Amino acid sequence: MTELDGTLTDLARLRSVGEPIVSLYLDVRWADEQQRERVRLFVQERVRQTLAHYPPGTPDRPALDRTLQRVLAHVGQLTTQASQAEKDGFALFACEGLGLWQPMLFRRPFAPELCTDAIPHLTQLARLADDLEPAIVVVPNQAGADLYEVRLGELAAESSLRGFVPRRDRDRFNPGAARPGQRFERQEKDGRHEEAFVQRNRRAAAAEVELRLARTPGAHLVLVGTAQNVAAFERELPERARARVIARLPRPREWEGAGGARRDGVVAGASGAVAEHERAAERRIVDGLVGEALRGGLGVVGPEDVVQAVNEGRVHRLVLEEDFQRAGWQCDRCTALGATRGADLCPYCGGDLHTVQQLGEALVARTLAGGGAVEVVAHANRLHGYRGVGAFLRQTAPTGLRGASPPWPTAPGASQP
Ligand SMILES: [Zn+2]
């Protein structure tokens, strides 16, 4: 779960019956005029190609034309500005008829894409949300801990938890510590005394971290420091918080610097740990999904079975390969989706069908709109063998035995919002 979840769900519920929704993704890392020009040309060319599909006189053309001109103006302005500090990717969703104009900048670049469709194209945005899961970075110390919250690849908050630590030196000149033996005892006592404070500070920091984890569902924990400090801090965490630790890192030297260098170091350290965790998680997810599907559990693989599950509103988590490319159809009457080629009429309701060029985008939007999650995974042989798509299913209601229901439910679109 990330900051983007609400945005993704809201966008996924949009559907335009009039002029199409424009989805635009750009890589806005430009070092010179040539790169800016390339971005401008890409958008101009895609706008020209898009409008070519709407000859003058087509009912939706005037509104679409106005939206696209606004997009061109916005991109023109974006490319004349100095490079946005720490912003590498730009996404925009626009449709005049829906009153939609949503530009967004992110820390990670997108593959350039401008398309028009009845639905917004959300795969790239869903992938970003899923790859840049939030992380809480904890650097424990004697007084407590330094905390950093990294969201969508950016430092969102930083704070220092500081408790009291007594200074040993101050007490050492105490006249009571004059005799040699007593002095040794005194040091021992000071040591225990200090350790008690350090322990208390550690507990307070652990409690604060637990609170923040509860506030940020899906956030990972990254612990930074010496093995000893990290282990001592980790012992204070309850089991459920410890389960969210994805990395234990030594403190990099650049973190000792002040301000910008340290913040960049924190973001880089957290992003690296999250990316590595995500790659491993993707493999586990695909293995788990294929295993579940093969033993007839709560998982399906392959476009036909996934489309059916989406139509029935049963997808809990869609798993899609990043390069999934496939056309399908959608029913004009009941909005059911289909993956089969050459179908004439809707097998659910007998309605007319129209072609959906990017079935993947339709599956992503339908899943998100229904409250499901989307996991976009790197191209991997395991899922590719099932044509790049699968889905974990919701637990079916105890009364609705799987397999006992008719092959086509009467209104597949009915369970969709
Ligand atoms: Zn239908």
CSV table of C-alpha atoms and ligand atoms in Angstrom, one decimal:
chain,number,residue,atom,x,y,z
A,1,MET,CA,0.0,0.0,0.0
A,2,THR,CA,1.3,3.4,-0.9
A,3,GLU,CA,0.4,7.0,-1.1
A,4,LEU,CA,-0.8,6.4,-4.7
A,5,ASP,CA,-3.4,3.7,-3.8
A,6,GLY,CA,-6.3,6.1,-3.5
A,7,THR,CA,-5.3,7.9,-6.7
A,8,LEU,CA,-5.0,4.7,-8.6
A,9,THR,CA,-8.4,3.4,-7.4
A,10,ASP,CA,-10.0,6.8,-8.2
A,11,LEU,CA,-8.5,6.9,-11.7
A,12,ALA,CA,-9.3,3.2,-12.3
A,13,ARG,CA,-13.0,3.9,-11.8
A,14,LEU,CA,-13.1,6.5,-14.5
A,15,ARG,CA,-14.6,5.6,-17.8
A,16,SER,CA,-15.5,8.0,-20.6
A,17,VAL,CA,-18.4,7.3,-23.0
A,18,GLY,CA,-17.7,10.5,-25.0
A,19,GLU,CA,-14.2,11.8,-25.9
A,20,PRO,CA,-11.5,9.4,-24.8
A,21,ILE,CA,-9.2,9.9,-21.7
A,22,VAL,CA,-5.7,10.9,-22.5
A,23,SER,CA,-2.9,9.1,-20.6
A,24,LEU,CA,0.6,10.5,-20.9
A,25,TYR,CA,3.8,9.2,-19.4
A,26,LEU,CA,7.2,10.9,-19.9
A,27,ASP,CA,10.9,10.6,-19.0
A,28,VAL,CA,11.7,14.2,-17.9
A,29,ARG,CA,15.4,13.8,-17.2
A,30,TRP,CA,16.8,16.3,-19.6
A,31,ALA,CA,20.4,17.5,-19.5
A,32,ASP,CA,20.4,19.4,-22.8
A,33,GLU,CA,18.2,21.1,-25.3
A,34,GLN,CA,18.3,18.0,-27.6
A,35,GLN,CA,16.6,15.9,-25.0
A,36,ARG,CA,13.9,18.4,-24.3
A,37,GLU,CA,13.3,18.7,-28.0
A,38,ARG,CA,13.0,14.9,-28.2
A,39,VAL,CA,10.2,14.9,-25.6
A,40,ARG,CA,8.4,17.8,-27.3
A,41,LEU,CA,8.6,16.0,-30.7
A,42,PHE,CA,7.3,12.7,-29.2
A,43,VAL,CA,4.3,14.4,-27.8
A,44,GLN,CA,3.6,16.5,-30.9
A,45,GLU,CA,3.8,13.4,-33.1
A,46,ARG,CA,1.6,11.3,-30.9
A,47,VAL,CA,-1.0,14.1,-30.8
A,48,ARG,CA,-1.0,14.3,-34.6
A,49,GLN,CA,-1.4,10.5,-34.9
A,50,THR,CA,-4.2,10.5,-32.3
A,51,LEU,CA,-6.2,13.3,-34.0
A,52,ALA,CA,-5.8,11.5,-37.3
A,53,HIS,CA,-8.2,8.9,-36.0
A,54,TYR,CA,-10.9,11.6,-35.4
A,55,PRO,CA,-11.6,13.2,-38.8
A,56,PRO,CA,-13.1,16.8,-38.5
A,57,GLY,CA,-16.8,16.5,-37.9
A,58,THR,CA,-16.4,13.5,-35.5
A,59,PRO,CA,-18.5,14.3,-32.4
A,60,ASP,CA,-15.7,13.7,-29.9
A,61,ARG,CA,-13.0,15.6,-31.9
A,62,PRO,CA,-13.5,19.2,-30.6
A,63,ALA,CA,-13.2,18.3,-26.9
A,64,LEU,CA,-10.3,15.9,-27.5
A,65,ASP,CA,-8.6,18.5,-29.6
A,66,ARG,CA,-8.8,21.0,-26.8
A,67,THR,CA,-7.5,18.5,-24.3
A,68,LEU,CA,-4.6,17.6,-26.5
A,69,GLN,CA,-3.7,21.3,-27.2
A,70,ARG,CA,-3.7,21.8,-23.4
A,71,VAL,CA,-1.4,18.7,-23.0
A,72,LEU,CA,0.9,20.2,-25.7
A,73,ALA,CA,1.0,23.6,-23.9
A,74,HIS,CA,1.7,21.9,-20.6
A,75,VAL,CA,4.5,19.8,-22.0
A,76,GLY,CA,5.9,22.8,-23.8
A,77,GLN,CA,6.0,24.7,-20.5
A,78,LEU,CA,7.5,21.7,-18.7
A,79,THR,CA,10.4,21.4,-21.2
A,80,THR,CA,11.2,25.1,-21.0
A,81,GLN,CA,11.6,25.0,-17.2
A,82,ALA,CA,14.9,24.1,-15.7
A,83,SER,CA,14.9,20.4,-14.9
A,84,GLN,CA,12.5,19.8,-12.0
A,85,ALA,CA,14.7,19.1,-8.9
A,86,GLU,CA,14.8,15.4,-8.3
A,87,LYS,CA,11.9,14.7,-10.6
A,88,ASP,CA,12.5,12.1,-13.3
A,89,GLY,CA,9.0,11.0,-14.4
A,90,PHE,CA,5.9,12.8,-15.5
A,91,ALA,CA,2.4,11.3,-15.7
A,92,LEU,CA,-0.8,13.1,-16.8
A,93,PHE,CA,-4.4,12.0,-17.1
A,94,ALA,CA,-6.8,14.3,-18.9
A,95,CYS,CA,-10.4,14.4,-20.2
A,96,GLU,CA,-12.4,17.6,-20.6
A,97,GLY,CA,-15.8,15.9,-20.5
A,98,LEU,CA,-14.9,14.3,-17.1
A,99,GLY,CA,-13.3,17.4,-15.8
A,100,LEU,CA,-10.1,15.4,-15.4
A,101,TRP,CA,-6.7,17.1,-15.4
A,102,GLN,CA,-4.2,15.3,-13.2
A,103,PRO,CA,-0.5,16.0,-13.8
A,104,MET,CA,2.0,14.2,-11.5
A,105,LEU,CA,5.8,14.2,-11.1
A,106,PHE,CA,7.8,11.4,-9.7
A,107,ARG,CA,11.3,10.4,-8.7
A,108,ARG,CA,11.4,7.7,-11.3
A,109,PRO,CA,11.2,8.0,-15.1
A,110,PHE,CA,8.5,6.4,-17.2
A,111,ALA,CA,8.7,4.9,-20.7
A,112,PRO,CA,7.2,7.5,-23.0
A,113,GLU,CA,3.6,6.8,-23.8
A,114,LEU,CA,0.6,8.9,-25.0
A,115,CYS,CA,-2.6,7.1,-25.6
A,116,THR,CA,-6.3,7.7,-25.7
A,117,ASP,CA,-8.8,5.2,-24.5
A,118,ALA,CA,-12.2,4.9,-22.7
A,119,ILE,CA,-10.2,4.2,-19.6
A,120,PRO,CA,-6.9,5.7,-18.2
A,121,HIS,CA,-3.9,3.6,-18.8
A,122,LEU,CA,-2.6,2.8,-15.3
A,123,THR,CA,-0.1,0.0,-15.7
A,124,GLN,CA,3.0,2.2,-15.5
A,125,LEU,CA,1.6,4.1,-12.5
A,126,ALA,CA,0.7,0.9,-10.8
A,127,ARG,CA,4.1,-0.5,-11.4
A,128,LEU,CA,5.7,2.6,-9.9
A,129,ALA,CA,3.5,2.4,-6.8
A,130,ASP,CA,4.3,-1.3,-6.4
A,131,ASP,CA,8.1,-0.9,-7.0
A,132,LEU,CA,8.5,2.2,-4.7
A,133,GLU,CA,6.8,0.8,-1.6
A,134,PRO,CA,7.4,3.0,1.4
A,135,ALA,CA,10.2,2.4,3.8
A,136,ILE,CA,11.0,3.6,7.3
A,137,VAL,CA,14.8,3.9,7.8
A,138,VAL,CA,15.9,3.7,11.4
A,139,VAL,CA,19.4,4.6,12.6
A,140,PRO,CA,19.5,3.6,16.3
A,141,ASN,CA,21.8,5.4,18.7
A,142,GLN,CA,22.4,5.8,22.4
A,143,ALA,CA,19.8,8.5,22.7
A,144,GLY,CA,17.2,6.9,20.6
A,145,ALA,CA,17.1,6.9,16.9
A,146,ASP,CA,17.1,9.0,13.7
A,147,LEU,CA,14.1,8.1,11.6
A,148,TYR,CA,13.5,8.8,7.9
A,149,GLU,CA,10.3,8.0,6.0
A,150,VAL,CA,10.9,7.3,2.3
A,151,ARG,CA,7.7,7.3,0.1
A,152,LEU,CA,7.6,6.9,-3.7
A,153,GLY,CA,11.4,7.1,-3.8
A,154,GLU,CA,11.5,10.5,-2.0
A,155,LEU,CA,12.3,11.5,1.6
A,156,ALA,CA,8.9,12.4,3.0
A,157,ALA,CA,9.9,13.0,6.7
A,158,GLU,CA,12.8,12.9,9.0
A,159,SER,CA,13.0,13.2,12.7
A,160,SER,CA,15.4,12.6,15.6
A,161,LEU,CA,14.2,10.8,18.7
A,162,ARG,CA,16.4,11.9,21.6
A,163,GLY,CA,16.1,10.7,25.2
A,164,PHE,CA,18.4,11.5,28.1
A,165,VAL,CA,21.8,9.8,28.4
A,166,PRO,CA,23.9,10.6,31.5
A,167,ARG,CA,27.5,11.6,30.9
A,168,ARG,CA,29.9,9.3,32.8
A,169,ASP,CA,32.8,11.8,32.9
A,170,ARG,CA,30.9,14.3,35.0
A,171,ASP,CA,30.5,11.9,37.8
A,172,ARG,CA,34.0,10.5,37.7
A,173,PHE,CA,35.5,13.4,39.6
A,174,ASN,CA,33.1,12.9,42.4
A,175,PRO,CA,35.1,12.9,45.7
A,176,GLY,CA,33.3,9.8,46.8
A,177,ALA,CA,35.2,7.9,44.1
A,178,ALA,CA,38.6,8.6,45.7
A,179,ARG,CA,39.6,5.1,46.8
A,180,PRO,CA,40.8,2.9,43.9
A,181,GLY,CA,38.5,0.0,44.6
A,182,GLN,CA,35.5,2.2,45.0
A,183,ARG,CA,36.3,4.0,41.8
A,184,PHE,CA,36.1,0.7,39.9
A,185,GLU,CA,32.8,0.0,41.5
A,186,ARG,CA,31.6,3.5,40.6
A,187,GLN,CA,32.5,3.0,37.0
A,188,GLU,CA,30.7,-0.3,36.9
A,189,LYS,CA,27.7,1.3,38.5
A,190,ASP,CA,27.8,4.3,36.0
A,191,GLY,CA,28.0,1.8,33.2
A,192,ARG,CA,24.9,0.0,34.4
A,193,HIS,CA,23.2,3.3,35.1
A,194,GLU,CA,24.0,4.5,31.6
A,195,GLU,CA,22.9,1.2,30.0
A,196,ALA,CA,19.5,1.6,31.8
A,197,PHE,CA,19.0,4.9,30.1
A,198,VAL,CA,20.1,3.7,26.7
A,199,GLN,CA,17.8,0.8,27.1
A,200,ARG,CA,14.9,3.1,27.9
A,201,ASN,CA,15.6,5.3,24.9
A,202,ARG,CA,15.8,2.3,22.7
A,203,ARG,CA,12.4,1.1,23.9
A,204,ALA,CA,10.9,4.5,23.3
A,205,ALA,CA,12.4,4.6,19.8
A,206,ALA,CA,11.1,1.1,19.1
A,207,ALA,CA,7.6,2.1,20.3
A,208,GLU,CA,7.7,5.1,18.0
A,209,VAL,CA,8.7,3.0,15.0
A,210,GLU,CA,5.9,0.6,15.7
A,211,LEU,CA,3.5,3.5,15.7
A,212,ARG,CA,4.7,4.7,12.4
A,213,LEU,CA,4.6,1.2,10.9
A,214,ALA,CA,0.9,1.1,11.9
A,215,ARG,CA,0.3,4.4,10.3
A,216,THR,CA,2.0,3.3,7.0
A,217,PRO,CA,0.6,-0.1,6.0
A,218,GLY,CA,2.9,-1.9,3.7
A,219,ALA,CA,5.9,0.1,4.8
A,220,HIS,CA,9.2,-1.8,5.1
A,221,LEU,CA,11.8,-1.3,7.8
A,222,VAL,CA,15.5,-0.6,6.9
A,223,LEU,CA,17.8,-0.6,9.9
A,224,VAL,CA,21.2,1.2,9.6
A,225,GLY,CA,24.2,1.0,11.9
A,226,THR,CA,26.7,-1.3,13.5
A,227,ALA,CA,25.6,-4.9,13.8
A,228,GLN,CA,25.5,-4.6,17.6
A,229,ASN,CA,23.4,-1.4,17.6
A,230,VAL,CA,21.0,-2.8,15.0
A,231,ALA,CA,20.6,-6.1,16.9
A,232,ALA,CA,20.0,-4.4,20.2
A,233,PHE,CA,17.3,-2.2,18.7
A,234,GLU,CA,15.7,-5.1,16.8
A,235,ARG,CA,15.3,-7.0,20.1
A,236,GLU,CA,13.0,-4.2,21.3
A,237,LEU,CA,10.7,-4.5,18.3
A,238,PRO,CA,7.6,-6.7,18.6
A,239,GLU,CA,7.6,-9.8,16.3
A,240,ARG,CA,5.2,-8.2,13.8
A,241,ALA,CA,7.4,-5.2,13.4
A,242,ARG,CA,10.6,-7.4,13.1
A,243,ALA,CA,8.9,-9.3,10.3
A,244,ARG,CA,8.9,-6.0,8.2
A,245,VAL,CA,12.7,-5.5,8.4
A,246,ILE,CA,13.9,-6.0,4.8
A,247,ALA,CA,17.5,-4.9,5.2
A,248,ARG,CA,20.2,-4.2,7.8
A,249,LEU,CA,22.9,-1.9,6.4
A,250,PRO,CA,26.1,-0.5,7.8
A,251,ARG,CA,26.0,3.3,8.0
A,252,PRO,CA,27.5,4.6,4.7
A,253,ARG,CA,30.1,7.3,5.1
A,254,GLU,CA,28.1,10.0,3.1
A,255,TRP,CA,25.4,9.8,5.8
A,256,GLU,CA,27.8,11.6,8.2
A,257,GLY,CA,27.6,14.7,6.0
A,258,ALA,CA,24.9,17.3,6.6
A,259,GLY,CA,21.8,18.1,4.7
A,260,GLY,CA,21.5,17.1,1.0
A,261,ALA,CA,24.2,14.5,0.8
A,262,ARG,CA,22.9,12.6,3.8
A,263,ARG,CA,19.3,12.8,2.6
A,264,ASP,CA,20.3,11.5,-0.8
A,265,GLY,CA,22.2,8.7,0.9
A,266,VAL,CA,19.2,7.7,2.9
A,267,VAL,CA,16.9,7.7,-0.1
A,268,ALA,CA,19.4,5.7,-2.2
A,269,GLY,CA,19.9,3.2,0.7
A,270,ALA,CA,16.2,2.7,1.2
A,271,SER,CA,15.4,2.6,-2.5
A,272,GLY,CA,18.1,0.0,-3.1
A,273,ALA,CA,16.8,-2.2,-0.3
A,274,VAL,CA,13.2,-1.9,-1.4
A,275,ALA,CA,14.1,-2.6,-5.1
A,276,GLU,CA,16.0,-5.7,-4.0
A,277,HIS,CA,13.2,-6.9,-1.8
A,278,GLU,CA,10.7,-6.3,-4.6
A,279,ARG,CA,12.7,-8.4,-7.1
A,280,ALA,CA,12.8,-11.3,-4.7
A,281,ALA,CA,9.1,-10.8,-3.8
A,282,GLU,CA,8.2,-10.9,-7.5
A,283,ARG,CA,9.8,-14.3,-7.9
A,284,ARG,CA,8.0,-15.6,-4.8
A,285,ILE,CA,4.7,-14.2,-6.0
A,286,VAL,CA,5.0,-15.8,-9.4
A,287,ASP,CA,6.1,-19.1,-7.9
A,288,GLY,CA,3.2,-19.0,-5.4
A,289,LEU,CA,0.7,-18.0,-8.1
A,290,VAL,CA,1.7,-20.8,-10.5
A,291,GLY,CA,1.7,-23.3,-7.6
A,292,GLU,CA,-1.7,-22.2,-6.5
A,293,ALA,CA,-3.2,-22.4,-10.0
A,294,LEU,CA,-1.6,-25.9,-10.7
A,295,ARG,CA,-3.2,-27.4,-7.6
A,296,GLY,CA,-6.5,-25.8,-8.3
A,297,GLY,CA,-6.3,-23.3,-5.4
A,298,LEU,CA,-7.1,-19.6,-5.3
A,299,GLY,CA,-5.1,-18.7,-8.3
A,300,VAL,CA,-5.5,-18.8,-12.1
A,301,VAL,CA,-3.0,-18.3,-14.9
A,302,GLY,CA,-3.4,-17.5,-18.6
A,303,PRO,CA,-5.5,-14.7,-20.3
A,304,GLU,CA,-8.7,-16.7,-20.6
A,305,ASP,CA,-9.0,-17.8,-16.9
A,306,VAL,CA,-7.8,-14.4,-15.7
A,307,VAL,CA,-10.4,-12.5,-17.8
A,308,GLN,CA,-13.1,-14.8,-16.5
A,309,ALA,CA,-12.1,-14.1,-12.9
A,310,VAL,CA,-12.0,-10.4,-13.6
A,311,ASN,CA,-15.5,-10.5,-15.1
A,312,GLU,CA,-16.7,-12.3,-12.0
A,313,GLY,CA,-15.1,-9.7,-9.7
A,314,ARG,CA,-13.0,-12.4,-8.0
A,315,VAL,CA,-9.5,-11.0,-8.6
A,316,HIS,CA,-7.7,-10.2,-5.3
A,317,ARG,CA,-4.3,-9.5,-7.0
A,318,LEU,CA,-3.6,-9.3,-10.7
A,319,VAL,CA,0.0,-10.4,-11.7
A,320,LEU,CA,1.0,-9.0,-15.1
A,321,GLU,CA,4.3,-9.2,-17.0
A,322,GLU,CA,5.6,-5.7,-17.8
A,323,ASP,CA,5.7,-6.5,-21.5
A,324,PHE,CA,2.2,-8.1,-21.6
A,325,GLN,CA,0.7,-7.2,-25.0
A,326,ARG,CA,-2.5,-8.6,-26.1
A,327,ALA,CA,-5.8,-7.4,-27.7
A,328,GLY,CA,-9.2,-8.6,-26.5
A,329,TRP,CA,-12.8,-7.6,-26.6
A,330,GLN,CA,-15.3,-5.8,-24.5
A,331,CYS,CA,-19.1,-6.3,-24.6
A,332,ASP,CA,-21.0,-3.0,-25.4
A,333,ARG,CA,-23.9,-4.1,-23.3
A,334,CYS,CA,-22.6,-5.8,-20.1
A,335,THR,CA,-19.0,-4.6,-20.2
A,336,ALA,CA,-17.6,-8.1,-19.9
A,337,LEU,CA,-14.1,-8.5,-21.2
A,338,GLY,CA,-12.8,-11.4,-23.3
A,339,ALA,CA,-9.4,-12.7,-24.4
A,340,THR,CA,-10.5,-15.0,-27.2
A,341,ARG,CA,-10.0,-14.0,-30.8
A,342,GLY,CA,-12.8,-14.2,-33.4
A,343,ALA,CA,-15.7,-14.0,-31.0
A,344,ASP,CA,-18.8,-12.5,-32.6
A,345,LEU,CA,-21.2,-12.0,-29.7
A,346,CYS,CA,-20.8,-11.7,-25.9
A,347,PRO,CA,-21.0,-15.2,-24.4
A,348,TYR,CA,-22.5,-13.7,-21.3
A,349,CYS,CA,-25.4,-11.6,-22.7
A,350,GLY,CA,-25.3,-11.9,-26.5
A,351,GLY,CA,-24.4,-8.2,-26.8
A,352,ASP,CA,-22.1,-6.7,-29.5
A,353,LEU,CA,-18.4,-6.7,-28.9
A,354,HIS,CA,-15.8,-4.1,-29.7
A,355,THR,CA,-12.0,-4.7,-29.8
A,356,VAL,CA,-9.9,-3.6,-26.8
A,357,GLN,CA,-6.4,-3.0,-28.2
A,358,GLN,CA,-4.7,-3.2,-24.8
A,359,LEU,CA,-6.3,-5.9,-22.8
A,360,GLY,CA,-3.7,-5.6,-20.1
A,361,GLU,CA,-4.8,-2.0,-19.4
A,362,ALA,CA,-8.4,-3.1,-19.2
A,363,LEU,CA,-7.5,-5.8,-16.7
A,364,VAL,CA,-5.4,-3.4,-14.6
A,365,ALA,CA,-8.2,-0.8,-14.4
A,366,ARG,CA,-10.9,-3.4,-13.7
A,367,THR,CA,-8.9,-5.0,-10.9
A,368,LEU,CA,-8.0,-1.7,-9.3
A,369,ALA,CA,-11.6,-0.4,-9.6
A,370,GLY,CA,-12.8,-3.5,-7.8
A,371,GLY,CA,-10.5,-2.9,-4.9
A,372,GLY,CA,-7.9,-5.5,-6.0
A,373,ALA,CA,-4.1,-5.0,-6.2
A,374,VAL,CA,-1.9,-5.1,-9.2
A,375,GLU,CA,1.6,-6.5,-9.3
A,376,VAL,CA,3.5,-5.7,-12.5
A,377,VAL,CA,6.5,-8.1,-12.7
A,378,ALA,CA,9.6,-8.2,-14.8
A,379,HIS,CA,9.6,-10.5,-17.8
A,380,ALA,CA,10.2,-14.0,-16.3
A,381,ASN,CA,10.0,-17.4,-17.9
A,382,ARG,CA,7.8,-18.9,-15.3
A,383,LEU,CA,4.8,-16.5,-15.9
A,384,HIS,CA,5.6,-16.0,-19.6
A,385,GLY,CA,4.8,-19.7,-20.1
A,386,TYR,CA,1.3,-18.8,-19.2
A,387,ARG,CA,1.3,-15.9,-21.6
A,388,GLY,CA,2.3,-13.3,-19.0
A,389,VAL,CA,-0.7,-13.0,-16.8
A,390,GLY,CA,-2.2,-14.6,-13.7
A,391,ALA,CA,-4.3,-13.7,-10.7
A,392,PHE,CA,-4.8,-14.6,-7.1
A,393,LEU,CA,-8.5,-15.0,-6.4
A,394,ARG,CA,-10.5,-13.8,-3.4
A,395,GLN,CA,-11.7,-16.5,-1.1
A,396,THR,CA,-15.1,-17.6,-2.5
A,397,ALA,CA,-18.1,-17.3,-0.3
A,398,PRO,CA,-18.8,-20.6,1.6
A,399,THR,CA,-22.2,-20.9,-0.1
A,400,GLY,CA,-20.9,-20.3,-3.7
A,401,LEU,CA,-19.0,-23.6,-4.3
A,402,ARG,CA,-16.5,-23.2,-7.1
A,403,GLY,CA,-17.4,-25.3,-10.1
A,404,ALA,CA,-21.0,-25.6,-9.0
A,405,SER,CA,-21.9,-22.3,-10.6
A,406,PRO,CA,-23.0,-22.0,-14.2
A,407,PRO,CA,-20.1,-21.4,-16.6
A,408,TRP,CA,-21.4,-17.8,-17.4
A,409,PRO,CA,-22.9,-15.8,-14.6
A,410,THR,CA,-25.9,-13.8,-15.8
A,411,ALA,CA,-24.4,-10.3,-15.2
A,412,PRO,CA,-20.6,-10.3,-15.0
A,413,GLY,CA,-20.4,-6.5,-14.9
A,414,ALA,CA,-22.8,-6.3,-12.0
A,415,SER,CA,-20.2,-6.9,-9.4
A,416,GLN,CA,-18.0,-4.1,-10.7
A,417,PRO,CA,-18.5,-0.6,-9.3
B,1,ZN,ZN,-22.2,-8.9,-22.6
